[in-house]
Every structure is written in C-alpha cells, then in structure tokens.
Amino acid sequence: QVTLRESGPALVKPTQTLTLTCTFSGFSLSSSAMCVSWVRQPPGKALEWLALIDSGDNKYYNTSLKTRLSISKDTSKNQVVLTMTNMDPVDTATFYCARFVHFRELDYWGQGALVTVSS
Amino acid sequence: QSVLTQPPSVSAAPGQKVTISCSGSSSNIGNNYVSWYQQLPGTAPKLLIYENNKRPPGIPDRFSGSKSGTSATLGITGLQTGDEADYYCGTWDSSLSAWVFGGGTKVTVL
C-alpha cells in the first residue's frame, strides 16, 4: 500500500525559508521508475507543480520558481525534502507531495499540508 | 497563465454527459502522455486517467480519456452529484523539462 504524508510548519513569516518533508511508504525511490514530486495549491486556485526528484537524484524545477526551490531525498528514510526560500504571503498554499511514475502521472498523493505565510 | 488550457467550468444535468478539453502544444501534449485528476472539495487530487485513456483500479468506466494531436479530452457520462469537483489535466513538457497542469475545470451538476 502506497502512502505519502507531508509534514512541516503550518505558519512561516515573510522572508523565511520553508522546509517540508514528504515521508512515504509502499515503494522505494531506488527503483528506476519512481520519482517524488511536490505540488502546491493556493486557496481557491489551481494546482501548480513545483519540483521532482528521481531515483538517480536528478532534479527538475518549475522554471518560474527555480531560484527559490531545492529538493533532496534520503532514500534510507523514505523521505523527500522541499525547501522554498524567501517566503511571501502570496506563497500561502496547501503543499502536496505525490509519487510520480515514469514521468507520466502522479498516481498517489499525500493529504496535503497547509502553509500560511504571515507576520 | 497555465501552459495547458482548460475551460473554467462545465455543467450538465444528472445522467447527462460532459466533456472537458485540454489544449497544449507539441512540446507537451503532442509528444507525451496526458493524465487527468479529480479534486473533490476539500480533498487531495486523485488520479482519474493516465497514459491518455487508462483508468486506475476503482475508477468507473463513466470516466474516459482521449488524445488527438495537441489536445486531450476527459469525458464523464451518467453524471452524478458526486462528480461535482475540479478536474485538472497534466503532462510532461519536454521543452521546459517540467510537469505542467491545466488551469482546472469546475464541473457542476445542475
């Protein structure tokens, strides 16, 4: 059974760095077909893809946010970490992590973590 | 401004059919698989269609997907009140080396 769970702060201040952890089970990031991706969704708005990391430690980022994002993995702990720097109130969103298979579809999603940016 | 273009909303009566279009380009839909996601209110997105037209286990055959050229379509037949949700298309964009979503379509059952 594949599960993913996001964890991190619910509230961050403007200019701070957000660090979110995705802890997953039921698959391994050492498998060549597997990747983990992050997606965010501001309240009432559309999904926005952020980043992904694959089994070979290759990393891909949303071109608009690339300078602010960093993704990493700890295969032994089944965790993927996303950092986003210089947070602003417009970055308030629910952040999801999802399993990404063969660069084709996001087949399992976490429940999401709401992050509010406010002073 | 999303790379993939979807209509903001579609609606139909219970039992009727709706289709949702997703328009892209040769760098995304034209050369990569399309998937569709259903997001019920207050919940995480769920994979509905993958590899253009395949359904994961548990997804009823009322939901169908197709692709032609640089566009894809999601169809929902026998519309039910429980189908009221936001629907998103997604695909890999080879030029951007990034995943892209459509702007989402809200389905309303009248």
mmCIF file of C-alpha atoms in Angstrom:
data_model
loop_
_atom_site.group_PDB
_atom_site.id
_atom_site.type_symbol
_atom_site.label_atom_id
_atom_site.label_comp_id
_atom_site.label_asym_id
_atom_site.label_seq_id
_atom_site.Cartn_x
_atom_site.Cartn_y
_atom_site.Cartn_z
ATOM 1 C CA GLN A 1 0.000 0.000 0.000
ATOM 2 C CA VAL A 2 1.447 3.310 -1.127
ATOM 3 C CA THR A 3 1.122 6.252 1.238
ATOM 4 C CA LEU A 4 2.671 9.716 1.381
ATOM 5 C CA ARG A 5 2.488 12.273 4.167
ATOM 6 C CA GLU A 6 3.631 15.876 4.214
ATOM 7 C CA SER A 7 4.971 17.486 7.377
ATOM 8 C CA GLY A 8 6.305 20.897 8.244
ATOM 9 C CA PRO A 9 5.360 24.223 9.789
ATOM 10 C CA ALA A 10 1.819 25.484 9.398
ATOM 11 C CA LEU A 11 2.954 29.096 9.711
ATOM 12 C CA VAL A 12 6.054 30.865 8.434
ATOM 13 C CA LYS A 13 6.987 34.513 8.444
ATOM 14 C CA PRO A 14 7.705 36.547 5.316
ATOM 15 C CA THR A 15 11.313 36.200 4.086
ATOM 16 C CA GLN A 16 11.767 32.932 5.987
ATOM 17 C CA THR A 17 12.672 29.603 4.385
ATOM 18 C CA LEU A 18 10.051 26.860 4.308
ATOM 19 C CA THR A 19 11.161 23.265 4.767
ATOM 20 C CA LEU A 20 8.674 20.474 4.092
ATOM 21 C CA THR A 21 9.227 16.745 4.404
ATOM 22 C CA CYS A 22 7.419 14.039 2.477
ATOM 23 C CA THR A 23 7.556 10.660 4.192
ATOM 24 C CA PHE A 24 6.397 7.787 2.056
ATOM 25 C CA SER A 25 5.922 4.029 2.200
ATOM 26 C CA GLY A 26 4.987 1.234 -0.167
ATOM 27 C CA PHE A 27 7.645 1.998 -2.759
ATOM 28 C CA SER A 28 11.324 2.812 -2.986
ATOM 29 C CA LEU A 29 12.999 5.786 -4.610
ATOM 30 C CA SER A 30 15.826 3.474 -5.564
ATOM 31 C CA SER A 31 13.539 1.947 -8.200
ATOM 32 C CA SER A 32 14.276 3.402 -11.629
ATOM 33 C CA ALA A 33 10.635 4.168 -12.416
ATOM 34 C CA MET A 34 9.929 6.131 -9.284
ATOM 35 C CA CYS A 35 10.082 9.828 -8.547
ATOM 36 C CA VAL A 36 8.533 12.083 -5.922
ATOM 37 C CA SER A 37 7.055 15.423 -6.848
ATOM 38 C CA TRP A 38 5.758 18.470 -4.987
ATOM 39 C CA VAL A 39 2.665 20.425 -5.994
ATOM 40 C CA ARG A 40 1.075 23.436 -4.317
ATOM 41 C CA GLN A 41 -2.379 24.951 -4.421
ATOM 42 C CA PRO A 42 -3.177 28.447 -3.103
ATOM 43 C CA PRO A 43 -6.626 28.690 -1.516
ATOM 44 C CA GLY A 44 -9.285 28.628 -4.216
ATOM 45 C CA LYS A 45 -6.740 28.414 -7.024
ATOM 46 C CA ALA A 46 -5.310 25.840 -9.390
ATOM 47 C CA LEU A 47 -2.643 23.212 -8.857
ATOM 48 C CA GLU A 48 0.914 24.362 -9.515
ATOM 49 C CA TRP A 49 3.716 21.853 -9.993
ATOM 50 C CA LEU A 50 6.879 22.740 -8.085
ATOM 51 C CA ALA A 51 9.615 20.120 -8.329
ATOM 52 C CA LEU A 52 10.527 16.478 -8.644
ATOM 53 C CA ILE A 53 13.414 14.205 -7.805
ATOM 54 C CA ASP A 54 14.060 10.841 -9.422
ATOM 55 C CA SER A 55 15.854 7.682 -8.381
ATOM 56 C CA GLY A 56 19.055 8.897 -9.978
ATOM 57 C CA ASP A 57 18.966 12.067 -7.868
ATOM 58 C CA ASN A 58 18.108 14.152 -10.913
ATOM 59 C CA LYS A 59 16.105 17.227 -10.009
ATOM 60 C CA TYR A 60 13.599 19.231 -12.001
ATOM 61 C CA TYR A 61 12.010 22.527 -11.015
ATOM 62 C CA ASN A 62 9.223 24.867 -12.005
ATOM 63 C CA THR A 63 11.098 27.382 -14.136
ATOM 64 C CA SER A 64 9.331 30.344 -12.529
ATOM 65 C CA LEU A 65 10.324 29.294 -9.011
ATOM 66 C CA LYS A 66 13.611 27.564 -9.710
ATOM 67 C CA THR A 67 15.783 30.098 -7.884
ATOM 68 C CA ARG A 68 13.800 29.610 -4.660
ATOM 69 C CA LEU A 69 13.350 25.825 -4.633
ATOM 70 C CA SER A 70 15.530 22.924 -3.616
ATOM 71 C CA ILE A 71 14.567 19.260 -3.472
ATOM 72 C CA SER A 72 16.514 16.404 -1.933
ATOM 73 C CA LYS A 73 15.972 12.827 -0.868
ATOM 74 C CA ASP A 74 17.017 10.402 1.822
ATOM 75 C CA THR A 75 16.376 7.002 0.295
ATOM 76 C CA SER A 76 17.159 5.136 3.505
ATOM 77 C CA LYS A 77 14.496 7.094 5.391
ATOM 78 C CA ASN A 78 11.982 7.135 2.511
ATOM 79 C CA GLN A 79 11.844 10.899 2.678
ATOM 80 C CA VAL A 80 11.951 13.784 0.225
ATOM 81 C CA VAL A 81 12.562 17.328 1.435
ATOM 82 C CA LEU A 82 11.495 20.534 -0.308
ATOM 83 C CA THR A 83 12.850 23.916 0.695
ATOM 84 C CA MET A 84 11.463 27.206 -0.553
ATOM 85 C CA THR A 85 13.288 30.391 0.283
ATOM 86 C CA ASN A 86 12.125 33.963 0.766
ATOM 87 C CA MET A 87 8.533 33.097 1.541
ATOM 88 C CA ASP A 88 5.861 35.718 0.848
ATOM 89 C CA PRO A 89 2.158 35.879 1.762
ATOM 90 C CA VAL A 90 1.293 35.000 -1.848
ATOM 91 C CA ASP A 91 3.014 31.650 -1.239
ATOM 92 C CA THR A 92 0.268 30.660 1.213
ATOM 93 C CA ALA A 93 -0.941 27.308 -0.103
ATOM 94 C CA THR A 94 -1.584 23.664 0.532
ATOM 95 C CA PHE A 95 1.523 21.724 -0.419
ATOM 96 C CA TYR A 96 1.174 18.163 -1.685
ATOM 97 C CA CYS A 97 3.753 15.512 -2.341
ATOM 98 C CA ALA A 98 2.945 12.776 -4.826
ATOM 99 C CA ARG A 99 4.533 9.697 -6.348
ATOM 100 C CA PHE A 100 5.490 10.303 -9.940
ATOM 101 C CA VAL A 101 5.827 7.240 -12.158
ATOM 102 C CA HIS A 102 7.844 7.054 -15.362
ATOM 103 C CA PHE A 103 7.456 10.840 -15.787
ATOM 104 C CA ARG A 104 3.899 10.056 -16.847
ATOM 105 C CA GLU A 105 1.471 10.521 -13.978
ATOM 106 C CA LEU A 106 1.146 11.433 -10.306
ATOM 107 C CA ASP A 107 -0.552 8.298 -9.076
ATOM 108 C CA TYR A 108 -0.579 8.636 -5.290
ATOM 109 C CA TRP A 109 -0.909 11.872 -3.355
ATOM 110 C CA GLY A 110 -0.464 12.887 0.237
ATOM 111 C CA GLN A 111 -3.296 14.595 2.092
ATOM 112 C CA GLY A 112 -1.578 17.973 1.838
ATOM 113 C CA ALA A 113 -0.160 20.456 4.323
ATOM 114 C CA LEU A 114 -1.481 23.988 4.572
ATOM 115 C CA VAL A 115 1.265 26.570 4.968
ATOM 116 C CA THR A 116 0.316 30.140 5.813
ATOM 117 C CA VAL A 117 2.797 32.960 5.328
ATOM 118 C CA SER A 118 2.097 35.808 7.699
ATOM 119 C CA SER A 119 3.922 38.046 10.108
ATOM 120 C CA GLN B 1 -1.394 31.623 -17.156
ATOM 121 C CA SER B 2 -1.264 27.830 -17.467
ATOM 122 C CA VAL B 3 0.662 26.073 -20.221
ATOM 123 C CA LEU B 4 -2.354 23.811 -20.753
ATOM 124 C CA THR B 5 -5.722 25.437 -21.423
ATOM 125 C CA GLN B 6 -8.956 24.136 -19.918
ATOM 126 C CA PRO B 7 -12.411 25.712 -19.782
ATOM 127 C CA PRO B 8 -13.060 27.206 -16.330
ATOM 128 C CA SER B 9 -16.348 25.403 -15.899
ATOM 129 C CA VAL B 10 -18.803 22.960 -17.453
ATOM 130 C CA SER B 11 -22.203 21.860 -16.249
ATOM 131 C CA ALA B 12 -24.952 19.401 -17.080
ATOM 132 C CA ALA B 13 -27.948 17.711 -15.517
ATOM 133 C CA PRO B 14 -27.697 14.387 -13.684
ATOM 134 C CA GLY B 15 -27.362 11.490 -16.093
ATOM 135 C CA GLN B 16 -26.027 13.658 -18.885
ATOM 136 C CA LYS B 17 -22.519 13.783 -20.345
ATOM 137 C CA VAL B 18 -19.828 16.434 -20.098
ATOM 138 C CA THR B 19 -16.517 16.765 -21.846
ATOM 139 C CA ILE B 20 -13.535 18.783 -20.693
ATOM 140 C CA SER B 21 -10.895 19.859 -23.175
ATOM 141 C CA CYS B 22 -7.207 20.355 -22.504
ATOM 142 C CA SER B 23 -5.214 22.169 -25.150
ATOM 143 C CA GLY B 24 -1.445 22.275 -25.334
ATOM 144 C CA SER B 25 1.372 22.134 -27.829
ATOM 145 C CA SER B 26 3.817 19.756 -29.475
ATOM 146 C CA SER B 27 6.248 20.112 -26.573
ATOM 147 C CA ASN B 28 3.745 18.768 -24.067
ATOM 148 C CA ILE B 29 0.507 17.013 -25.075
ATOM 149 C CA GLY B 30 1.679 16.422 -28.616
ATOM 150 C CA ASN B 31 4.543 14.166 -27.542
ATOM 151 C CA ASN B 32 3.780 12.987 -24.029
ATOM 152 C CA TYR B 33 1.109 11.107 -22.128
ATOM 153 C CA VAL B 34 -1.763 13.045 -20.593
ATOM 154 C CA SER B 35 -3.270 12.307 -17.201
ATOM 155 C CA TRP B 36 -6.372 13.680 -15.506
ATOM 156 C CA TYR B 37 -7.013 14.378 -11.830
ATOM 157 C CA GLN B 38 -10.219 14.787 -9.879
ATOM 158 C CA GLN B 39 -10.219 17.021 -6.820
ATOM 159 C CA LEU B 40 -13.338 16.797 -4.702
ATOM 160 C CA PRO B 41 -13.960 19.773 -2.396
ATOM 161 C CA GLY B 42 -11.533 19.866 0.498
ATOM 162 C CA THR B 43 -9.567 16.809 -0.588
ATOM 163 C CA ALA B 44 -6.303 15.991 -2.317
ATOM 164 C CA PRO B 45 -6.293 15.392 -6.084
ATOM 165 C CA LYS B 46 -6.816 11.830 -7.242
ATOM 166 C CA LEU B 47 -5.567 10.203 -10.437
ATOM 167 C CA LEU B 48 -8.526 9.614 -12.740
ATOM 168 C CA ILE B 49 -6.988 8.833 -16.138
ATOM 169 C CA TYR B 50 -3.380 8.020 -17.018
ATOM 170 C CA GLU B 51 -1.498 7.434 -20.274
ATOM 171 C CA ASN B 52 -4.211 9.335 -22.164
ATOM 172 C CA ASN B 53 -7.028 6.838 -21.745
ATOM 173 C CA LYS B 54 -6.359 4.290 -18.997
ATOM 174 C CA ARG B 55 -8.284 4.118 -15.751
ATOM 175 C CA PRO B 56 -6.665 3.132 -12.432
ATOM 176 C CA PRO B 57 -8.391 0.361 -10.476
ATOM 177 C CA GLY B 58 -11.617 1.552 -8.921
ATOM 178 C CA ILE B 59 -12.314 4.353 -11.396
ATOM 179 C CA PRO B 60 -15.677 3.692 -13.076
ATOM 180 C CA ASP B 61 -15.897 3.431 -16.847
ATOM 181 C CA ARG B 62 -18.124 6.518 -16.843
ATOM 182 C CA PHE B 63 -14.826 8.383 -16.992
ATOM 183 C CA SER B 64 -12.881 8.261 -20.255
ATOM 184 C CA GLY B 65 -9.904 9.998 -21.781
ATOM 185 C CA SER B 66 -8.696 10.591 -25.300
ATOM 186 C CA LYS B 67 -5.953 12.479 -27.066
ATOM 187 C CA SER B 68 -5.609 13.840 -30.558
ATOM 188 C CA GLY B 69 -2.637 15.872 -31.674
ATOM 189 C CA THR B 70 -2.011 18.608 -29.128
ATOM 190 C CA SER B 71 -5.349 18.298 -27.330
ATOM 191 C CA ALA B 72 -6.854 15.885 -24.859
ATOM 192 C CA THR B 73 -10.386 15.354 -23.633
ATOM 193 C CA LEU B 74 -11.937 13.970 -20.476
ATOM 194 C CA GLY B 75 -15.458 12.623 -20.758
ATOM 195 C CA ILE B 76 -17.865 11.920 -17.946
ATOM 196 C CA THR B 77 -21.089 10.077 -18.759
ATOM 197 C CA GLY B 78 -24.051 9.367 -16.497
ATOM 198 C CA LEU B 79 -23.218 12.475 -14.482
ATOM 199 C CA GLN B 80 -23.785 12.161 -10.733
ATOM 200 C CA THR B 81 -23.879 14.750 -7.948
ATOM 201 C CA GLY B 82 -20.779 13.090 -6.531
ATOM 202 C CA ASP B 83 -18.891 14.073 -9.694
ATOM 203 C CA GLU B 84 -19.002 17.754 -8.718
ATOM 204 C CA ALA B 85 -15.326 18.572 -8.440
ATOM 205 C CA ASP B 86 -12.414 20.328 -10.064
ATOM 206 C CA TYR B 87 -10.689 18.417 -12.840
ATOM 207 C CA TYR B 88 -7.113 19.005 -13.982
ATOM 208 C CA CYS B 89 -5.145 17.725 -16.937
ATOM 209 C CA GLY B 90 -1.393 17.287 -16.692
ATOM 210 C CA THR B 91 1.547 16.216 -18.784
ATOM 211 C CA TRP B 92 5.300 16.494 -19.105
ATOM 212 C CA ASP B 93 6.621 19.410 -21.104
ATOM 213 C CA SER B 94 9.781 18.373 -22.910
ATOM 214 C CA SER B 95 10.874 21.938 -23.686
ATOM 215 C CA LEU B 96 10.522 23.096 -20.090
ATOM 216 C CA SER B 97 11.698 19.773 -18.599
ATOM 217 C CA ALA B 98 8.835 20.259 -16.189
ATOM 218 C CA TRP B 99 5.418 18.910 -15.376
ATOM 219 C CA VAL B 100 2.532 21.192 -16.334
ATOM 220 C CA PHE B 101 -1.089 21.331 -15.236
ATOM 221 C CA GLY B 102 -4.098 22.881 -16.855
ATOM 222 C CA GLY B 103 -5.882 25.655 -15.019
ATOM 223 C CA GLY B 104 -8.627 23.300 -13.875
ATOM 224 C CA THR B 105 -12.299 22.892 -14.778
ATOM 225 C CA LYS B 106 -15.124 23.002 -12.269
ATOM 226 C CA VAL B 107 -17.871 20.501 -13.037
ATOM 227 C CA THR B 108 -21.321 21.431 -11.760
ATOM 228 C CA VAL B 109 -24.261 19.043 -11.761
ATOM 229 C CA LEU B 110 -27.408 21.097 -12.298
#
